[in-house]
Structures are given as C-alpha cells and as structure tokens.
Short mmCIF file of C-alpha atoms and ligand atoms in Angstrom, two decimals:
data_model
loop_
_atom_site.label_atom_id
_atom_site.label_comp_id
_atom_site.label_asym_id
_atom_site.label_seq_id
_atom_site.Cartn_x
_atom_site.Cartn_y
_atom_site.Cartn_z
CA PRO A 16 286.75 187.98 49.22
CA ALA A 17 285.36 186.31 46.42
CA VAL A 18 285.02 183.02 47.88
CA ARG A 19 282.67 184.14 50.50
CA HIS A 20 279.81 182.88 49.35
CA LEU A 21 281.33 179.73 48.12
CA GLU A 22 279.07 176.63 49.72
CA VAL A 23 280.41 173.37 50.28
CA PHE A 24 278.23 171.11 52.02
CA ILE A 25 280.09 168.91 54.79
CA PRO A 26 277.43 166.39 56.30
CA MET A 27 277.42 166.49 60.17
CA GLY A 28 276.40 163.73 62.32
CA VAL A 29 276.79 163.37 66.14
CA CYS A 30 279.77 162.34 68.06
CA PRO A 31 280.75 159.05 66.66
CA SER A 32 282.07 157.77 70.12
CA ALA A 33 278.23 158.38 71.42
CA ARG A 34 279.53 159.20 74.73
CA MET A 35 279.41 163.33 75.72
CA PRO A 36 282.25 164.00 78.20
CA LEU A 37 281.81 164.66 81.40
CA LEU A 38 280.65 168.32 82.04
CA SER A 39 281.76 168.93 85.44
CA ASP A 40 283.38 172.07 84.25
CA ASN A 41 280.93 173.71 82.16
CA PHE A 42 277.81 173.95 83.84
CA THR A 43 275.54 172.74 80.95
CA GLY A 44 273.94 170.66 83.31
CA LEU A 45 271.71 167.69 80.85
CA LEU A 46 273.30 168.31 77.27
CA ARG A 47 271.25 166.35 74.62
CA PRO A 48 273.86 166.40 71.78
CA TRP A 49 271.13 163.55 70.10
CA ALA A 50 268.42 166.02 69.77
CA ARG A 51 269.92 167.99 67.36
CA PRO A 52 271.24 164.71 64.52
CA GLU A 53 271.71 166.86 61.69
CA VAL A 54 274.14 168.85 63.21
CA LEU A 55 277.83 168.28 65.13
CA THR A 56 278.00 168.23 68.14
CA CYS A 57 280.30 167.00 69.44
CA THR A 58 284.50 167.82 68.70
CA SER A 59 287.18 165.21 68.03
CA TRP A 60 288.32 165.86 71.08
CA GLY A 61 285.62 165.22 73.01
CA ALA A 62 283.99 169.40 73.93
CA PRO A 63 280.17 169.89 73.31
CA ILE A 64 279.44 171.85 70.42
CA ILE A 65 276.32 173.71 71.81
CA TRP A 66 273.48 174.04 69.42
CA ASP A 67 269.98 175.16 70.40
CA GLY A 68 267.92 172.36 72.07
CA THR A 69 271.06 170.72 72.85
CA PHE A 70 271.04 171.84 76.58
CA ASP A 71 268.71 172.70 79.29
CA PRO A 72 268.97 176.55 79.79
CA ASP A 73 267.05 175.95 83.19
CA VAL A 74 269.67 173.50 84.77
CA ALA A 75 272.48 175.68 83.10
CA GLN A 76 271.38 178.64 84.88
CA GLN A 77 270.23 176.48 88.75
CA LYS A 78 274.04 174.96 88.70
CA VAL A 79 275.59 178.61 87.94
CA GLY A 80 273.01 179.87 90.68
CA GLN A 81 274.53 177.54 93.28
CA GLN A 82 278.11 178.37 92.68
CA ASN A 83 277.27 181.98 93.05
CA LEU A 84 279.32 182.89 89.77
CA THR A 85 280.37 186.38 88.63
CA ILE A 86 279.96 186.69 84.84
CA GLY A 87 282.35 189.21 83.04
CA LEU A 88 281.26 190.28 79.90
CA THR A 89 284.50 192.58 78.12
CA VAL A 90 283.49 194.85 74.81
CA PHE A 91 285.15 197.43 73.61
CA ALA A 92 284.50 200.59 72.09
CA VAL A 93 286.66 202.99 70.68
CA GLY A 94 286.27 205.93 68.13
CA ARG A 95 283.19 206.08 66.20
CA TYR A 96 281.66 202.40 66.94
CA LEU A 97 280.81 204.12 70.49
CA GLU A 98 278.30 205.84 68.90
CA LYS A 99 277.13 203.48 66.35
CA TYR A 100 277.01 199.92 68.48
CA LEU A 101 277.35 200.42 72.01
CA ALA A 102 273.59 201.21 73.71
CA ARG A 103 271.87 198.78 71.60
CA PHE A 104 274.92 195.76 72.81
CA LEU A 105 274.18 196.94 76.07
CA GLU A 106 270.51 197.18 76.56
CA THR A 107 270.11 193.64 74.52
CA ALA A 108 272.40 192.30 76.87
CA GLU A 109 270.30 193.10 79.79
CA GLN A 110 267.44 191.59 77.48
CA HIS A 111 269.18 188.43 76.93
CA PHE A 112 272.91 187.74 78.27
CA MET A 113 272.72 185.95 81.58
CA VAL A 114 270.01 186.39 83.02
CA GLY A 115 269.27 186.21 86.39
CA GLN A 116 273.20 186.25 87.23
CA ARG A 117 275.49 187.93 88.86
CA VAL A 118 277.12 190.03 85.58
CA VAL A 119 280.05 193.04 85.26
CA TYR A 120 280.27 194.74 81.51
CA TYR A 121 283.76 195.84 81.21
CA VAL A 122 283.32 198.58 78.74
CA PHE A 123 286.69 200.09 77.35
CA THR A 124 286.42 203.08 75.46
CA GLU A 125 289.01 206.79 74.93
CA ARG A 126 285.80 208.61 76.12
CA PRO A 127 284.18 207.02 79.24
CA ALA A 128 282.08 210.04 79.20
CA ALA A 129 280.59 209.62 75.94
CA VAL A 130 279.31 206.03 77.53
CA PRO A 131 275.55 205.59 77.38
CA HIS A 132 273.47 205.89 80.75
CA VAL A 133 271.46 201.77 79.90
CA ALA A 134 269.47 200.89 83.00
CA LEU A 135 270.96 197.60 84.81
CA GLY A 136 269.26 194.67 86.56
CA GLU A 137 269.47 193.56 89.81
CA GLY A 138 272.98 192.22 90.66
CA ARG A 139 274.57 193.47 87.01
CA GLN A 140 277.19 196.22 87.23
CA LEU A 141 278.88 198.83 84.42
CA ARG A 142 282.49 199.64 84.52
CA VAL A 143 284.07 201.83 82.07
CA GLU A 144 287.94 201.53 81.66
CA TYR A 145 290.23 203.69 79.52
CA VAL A 146 291.81 202.76 77.12
CA ALA A 147 294.47 205.13 74.42
CA ARG A 148 293.12 205.17 71.08
CA GLU A 149 294.96 203.60 68.11
CA GLN A 150 295.15 205.32 65.00
CA ARG A 151 294.39 202.11 62.64
CA TRP A 152 291.50 199.89 63.03
CA GLN A 153 293.70 196.75 63.16
CA ASP A 154 295.61 198.29 65.82
CA VAL A 155 292.06 199.19 68.12
CA SER A 156 291.25 195.16 67.18
CA MET A 157 294.79 193.84 68.24
CA GLU A 158 295.48 195.56 71.06
CA ARG A 159 292.48 194.18 72.73
CA MET A 160 294.50 191.23 73.67
CA ARG A 161 296.76 193.45 75.55
CA THR A 162 294.24 195.54 77.17
CA LEU A 163 292.40 192.22 78.01
CA HIS A 164 295.48 190.69 79.98
CA GLU A 165 295.80 193.54 81.98
CA ALA A 166 292.38 193.68 83.02
CA LEU A 167 292.39 190.10 83.92
CA GLY A 168 295.41 190.70 85.95
CA GLY A 169 293.32 193.53 87.81
CA ARG A 170 289.97 194.10 89.12
CA LEU A 171 288.29 192.05 86.12
CA GLY A 172 290.37 189.04 86.99
CA ARG A 173 289.82 189.39 90.73
CA GLU A 174 285.69 189.65 90.80
CA ALA A 175 284.73 187.45 87.62
CA HIS A 176 285.19 183.98 87.22
CA PHE A 177 284.45 183.41 83.82
CA VAL A 178 284.66 186.47 81.28
CA LEU A 179 283.24 186.43 77.36
CA CYS A 180 285.47 188.95 75.45
CA MET A 181 282.91 190.33 72.46
CA ASP A 182 282.69 192.65 69.47
CA VAL A 183 280.49 195.66 70.00
CA ASP A 184 278.93 195.65 66.33
CA GLN A 185 276.11 192.95 67.12
CA HIS A 186 273.28 192.92 69.05
CA PHE A 187 271.73 190.35 71.49
CA SER A 188 268.45 188.53 69.82
CA GLY A 189 267.82 185.77 71.93
CA PRO A 190 268.28 183.68 75.31
CA PHE A 191 272.85 183.88 76.12
CA GLY A 192 273.27 181.84 78.85
CA PRO A 193 275.28 179.54 81.21
CA GLU A 194 275.10 177.19 78.55
CA ALA A 195 278.18 179.05 77.50
CA LEU A 196 280.45 179.05 79.96
CA ALA A 197 283.06 176.57 80.45
CA GLU A 198 286.88 176.70 81.01
CA SER A 199 287.58 177.75 77.47
CA VAL A 200 284.76 178.45 74.85
CA ALA A 201 285.39 178.99 71.10
CA GLN A 202 282.35 180.47 68.30
CA LEU A 203 282.53 178.91 65.16
CA HIS A 204 281.94 181.59 62.56
CA ALA A 205 278.95 182.22 60.90
CA TRP A 206 280.18 182.43 57.04
CA HIS A 207 282.91 179.09 57.32
CA TYR A 208 281.35 176.28 59.71
CA ARG A 209 280.17 174.50 56.36
CA TRP A 210 283.74 175.51 54.39
CA PRO A 211 285.98 172.02 54.16
CA ARG A 212 289.28 172.91 56.51
CA TRP A 213 291.63 173.51 53.64
CA LEU A 214 289.58 176.46 52.67
CA LEU A 215 289.42 178.15 55.96
CA PRO A 216 290.94 181.29 55.92
CA PHE A 217 293.44 180.71 58.85
CA GLU A 218 297.05 182.26 57.98
CA ARG A 219 299.37 180.72 55.72
CA ASP A 220 301.99 182.44 55.76
CA VAL A 221 305.18 180.62 57.26
CA ARG A 222 306.64 183.82 58.55
CA SER A 223 303.49 184.66 61.30
CA ALA A 224 303.43 183.03 64.41
CA ALA A 225 299.82 182.52 63.45
CA VAL A 226 300.92 180.39 60.68
CA LEU A 227 298.87 176.93 60.59
CA ALA A 228 300.17 174.24 58.26
CA PRO A 229 297.65 172.57 55.72
CA GLY A 230 296.29 170.15 57.38
CA GLU A 231 296.00 171.88 60.61
CA GLY A 232 293.38 173.55 62.43
CA ASP A 233 289.82 172.22 63.63
CA PHE A 234 287.71 174.88 62.77
CA TYR A 235 287.47 178.36 61.55
CA TYR A 236 286.78 180.58 65.03
CA HIS A 237 285.25 183.85 64.83
CA ALA A 238 286.82 186.43 67.43
CA ALA A 239 283.56 188.01 67.65
CA VAL A 240 283.21 186.12 70.83
CA PHE A 241 285.12 183.91 72.80
CA GLY A 242 285.63 183.21 76.61
CA GLY A 243 286.53 181.28 79.63
CA SER A 244 287.96 180.95 83.16
CA MET A 245 290.28 183.80 84.20
CA ALA A 246 293.59 181.37 83.81
CA ALA A 247 292.40 180.28 80.12
CA LEU A 248 291.54 183.33 79.17
CA ARG A 249 295.14 184.59 80.75
CA SER A 250 297.20 182.24 78.37
CA LEU A 251 295.29 182.93 75.63
CA THR A 252 295.91 186.86 75.46
CA ALA A 253 299.29 185.79 76.62
CA HIS A 254 299.67 184.03 73.67
CA CYS A 255 298.17 186.25 71.22
CA VAL A 256 299.97 189.63 72.77
CA GLN A 257 303.47 187.57 72.36
CA ALA A 258 303.02 186.57 69.08
CA MET A 259 301.64 189.66 67.28
CA ARG A 260 304.40 191.27 68.95
CA ARG A 261 306.81 188.71 67.17
CA ASP A 262 305.33 189.81 63.82
CA ARG A 263 305.38 193.43 64.67
CA GLY A 264 309.30 192.76 65.32
CA ARG A 265 309.41 190.82 61.45
CA GLY A 266 307.21 193.87 60.09
CA ILE A 267 304.19 191.56 59.29
CA GLU A 268 300.62 191.55 60.44
CA ALA A 269 298.36 187.94 60.30
CA ARG A 270 295.81 187.89 57.54
CA TRP A 271 292.84 188.26 60.17
CA HIS A 272 294.51 190.46 62.72
CA ASP A 273 294.02 189.27 66.54
CA GLU A 274 291.46 186.35 65.25
CA SER A 275 294.23 184.89 63.25
CA HIS A 276 296.09 184.45 66.86
CA LEU A 277 293.14 183.38 67.92
CA ASN A 278 292.94 180.59 66.00
CA LYS A 279 296.18 179.84 66.29
CA PHE A 280 295.93 179.60 69.79
CA PHE A 281 292.50 177.25 69.88
CA TRP A 282 294.47 174.72 67.49
CA LEU A 283 297.77 174.33 70.01
CA HIS A 284 294.98 174.23 72.83
CA LYS A 285 291.74 172.63 72.27
CA PRO A 286 288.43 174.72 73.43
CA ALA A 287 286.68 173.09 76.04
CA LYS A 288 283.39 174.37 74.50
CA VAL A 289 282.80 175.45 71.01
CA LEU A 290 279.68 177.72 70.32
CA SER A 291 277.77 177.04 67.18
CA PRO A 292 276.74 179.96 64.50
CA GLU A 293 273.22 180.67 66.49
CA PHE A 294 275.20 182.19 69.09
CA CYS A 295 276.73 184.67 66.84
CA TRP A 296 274.99 184.66 63.03
CA SER A 297 274.98 187.15 60.57
CA PRO A 298 271.68 188.01 59.17
CA GLU A 299 272.90 188.47 55.68
CA ILE A 300 274.04 184.74 55.18
CA GLY A 301 269.93 184.37 55.07
CA GLU A 302 267.50 181.54 56.68
CA ARG A 303 269.07 178.02 57.25
CA ALA A 304 267.32 175.15 58.34
CA GLU A 305 270.39 174.35 61.22
CA ILE A 306 270.14 178.15 62.86
CA ARG A 307 266.81 177.89 64.72
CA ARG A 308 267.32 180.70 67.18
CA PRO A 309 270.04 182.82 66.80
CA ARG A 310 271.46 184.48 69.87
CA LEU A 311 273.83 187.60 68.47
CA LEU A 312 273.52 188.66 65.37
CA TRP A 313 275.94 190.43 63.23
CA ALA A 314 275.37 194.42 62.75
CA PRO A 315 275.69 195.40 59.19
CA LYS A 316 279.57 195.97 57.67
CA GLU A 317 279.46 199.84 57.22
CA TYR A 318 283.11 200.42 57.53
CA ALA A 319 282.60 203.45 55.66
CA LEU A 320 281.43 205.11 58.71
CA VAL A 321 283.18 203.41 61.39
CA ARG A 322 286.60 202.82 60.10
CA ASP A 323 289.15 206.00 59.34
N1 UDP B 29 286.87 198.11 67.69
C1 UDP B 29 286.45 199.23 67.91
N2 UDP B 29 286.99 201.10 66.95
C2 UDP B 29 287.12 200.46 66.26
C3 UDP B 29 287.91 199.14 65.38
C4 UDP B 29 287.38 197.86 66.36
O1 UDP B 29 285.52 199.47 69.04
O2 UDP B 29 287.84 201.44 65.34
C5 UDP B 29 286.65 197.16 68.25
C6 UDP B 29 284.66 196.82 68.13
O3 UDP B 29 284.26 196.29 69.65
C7 UDP B 29 285.09 195.98 66.96
C8 UDP B 29 285.87 195.15 67.02
O4 UDP B 29 287.13 195.89 67.89
O5 UDP B 29 283.61 195.06 67.04
C9 UDP B 29 286.65 194.81 65.74
O6 UDP B 29 286.93 195.21 64.98
P1 UDP B 29 285.48 195.25 63.70
O7 UDP B 29 284.31 194.68 64.77
O8 UDP B 29 285.70 196.65 63.05
O9 UDP B 29 286.26 194.13 63.09
P2 UDP B 29 285.38 192.58 61.82
O10 UDP B 29 283.87 192.06 62.74
O11 UDP B 29 284.68 193.68 61.20
O12 UDP B 29 286.17 191.60 61.66
MN1 MN B 30 282.64 193.26 64.74
#
C-alpha cells in the first residue's frame, strides 16, 4: 500500500512512571530501561518493551536454566514456503534461538518427508507435524491458529513451558534468547512502530470480529512473532479461531487475516511483554539509529514465487 513509506516521527521516551513492573513472570532478570532513553521501553500498562541493551542476556539465560524450562518454537512451511525458507530458518535458529536452553521445534507441513535435515545442538529436538494444505495462502495463514490451538492441547502443550510462534519467511541474525519470554509476548511491527495510532492498519469494518474503533489499539503487532505460556496461547488461539469462524459465517475476511484478529486479542488482553522491532526487522526499511542489532530479518517478499 502507498502509505507504507509514510514516516511520522513520534517522540519516544522512558516510561513516565519510572518504576518498572515486577518481573517475576518474565524471566528477564534485571532490566535497564534507562539504557535506551531514545525509545519507548515501557507500555502504558507497565509491560517492558525489550530493546537491545535493556536487558542482561546472561541473567535471563541463568534464570531459565535454573527453572529447567523447555521452550517451543512453532513454524509452518506449507507449499513452496518449505523449499524456499525452512532450511535457513532452522539453521540460523540453531545459531541464535535460545542457545543453551532446551528447545523443541515444531514444524507443520503437508510434506513431512521434505523437511530438511538440520544438525541440532544438544538438548534440542525437532518434531514434524502433518497439516493439510489449504488452497488459498490466506487460509494457510489463518488455519495456523486452529492447528496451533490443537497442538497446544497435545504433545506440544505437555512438553513445552513457553512457546514462540513464528513465520518461516525470515531468518535469525542475532541472539534471540530468554529475554523474549513472558506470560504473553507481542512483536512491534517493523513498518508501523513509528506511525500515529490513527493510521495503523487495524481492521475498521464494524462487521468483523477484529474491528478496532478509532482511538483503540495500543500498537500494531506483527503476527510473524508471538508467544507466551500454554494458558495464554491457548486463549489467544481460541479467540482467533472463534473470531475468524464468525467472520467467515458472515462472508467477510479481516484486512490482514489472522494478524487483524491477533491485534484485537492483544488490545483486549494486553501482552505482558513487547518486543522491539529489532526482534523482527525488515532490511528493506534501511538503517535506523534505534535498530542496533536485529534478531530476525524478513526475507524479501517474493509472493509471485511462493504464493499460488
Ligand atoms: N505459510 C505457508 N505457506 C503458504 C502461506 C503461508 O507455509 O502458502 C506460512 C508461512 O509460515 C508464512 C506464514 O504462513 O511465513 C504467513 O504467510 P506470509 O509470510 O506469506 O505472510 P506475510 O508475512 O507476507 O503477511
Ligand atoms: Mn511472513
């Protein structure tokens, strides 16, 4: 869309309430929000916004190690997304994602035999789950919520304590560790974090379950990364499944599909932690002073190649 490149600079600052929330539930250890005075490091409801330099990765790692946690990472690779993105996503995850922790990858695909063999580090496992292929790419994307909901009620739910759910069309480029974990985690969208609220691409059609009225919506979150505890994710996925079913019954589809419903959910149920755009960055945006160390980089959008 044409407005994509519009830039409105919103001055940012540290949380006015200076005091950071108690962080017993999010494993960050000592946060240093003052280390990044040029960006917003705390939401209005007291959740930390994690920027490079605002946490101590060693403390975060130690805390997770002490609790003997297993961290799940789910990713869908259906149709041509498998050959195009999956190997690099997994290989770079081995280098950067929760290094030193117990990790279980869950790869959902309609062609389990085609999943590439990636050498896994100690304490890391990969499970491949069959998922039927939907015809439309929008349906592949939206159906992820239903599949995830089922998986969270099954083995994934039993073996992992925290789960991050990600798009496959990206690769890790820097350390993505336990500082990203919390009861519920949302990702600031790289293209939209500087936009004024009224311009954010929320669903505005009042017939849709995803609708947000003018003045509603805290941030525009990116569905390429979200996560949390089993309980939080089960309620998130249940909300989205139900909302999408309602829309389908009315013959409508939200503007950005599952992402629109995710944004509605996080408006109603505030995330316990927000990840800065450094955690899921689009290199096409170019250099920005506040983007110090990107953790995940989007692949260039090659829709003609991967979508039918
Ligand atoms: N996806 C897939 N096959 C498809 C369409 C989507 O595997 O045909 C999965 C894949 O994990 C992808 C995610 O759904 O990253 C979301 O789709 P996409 O990345 O194309 O959406 P965008 O990021 O462009 O909004
Ligand atoms: Mn994507």
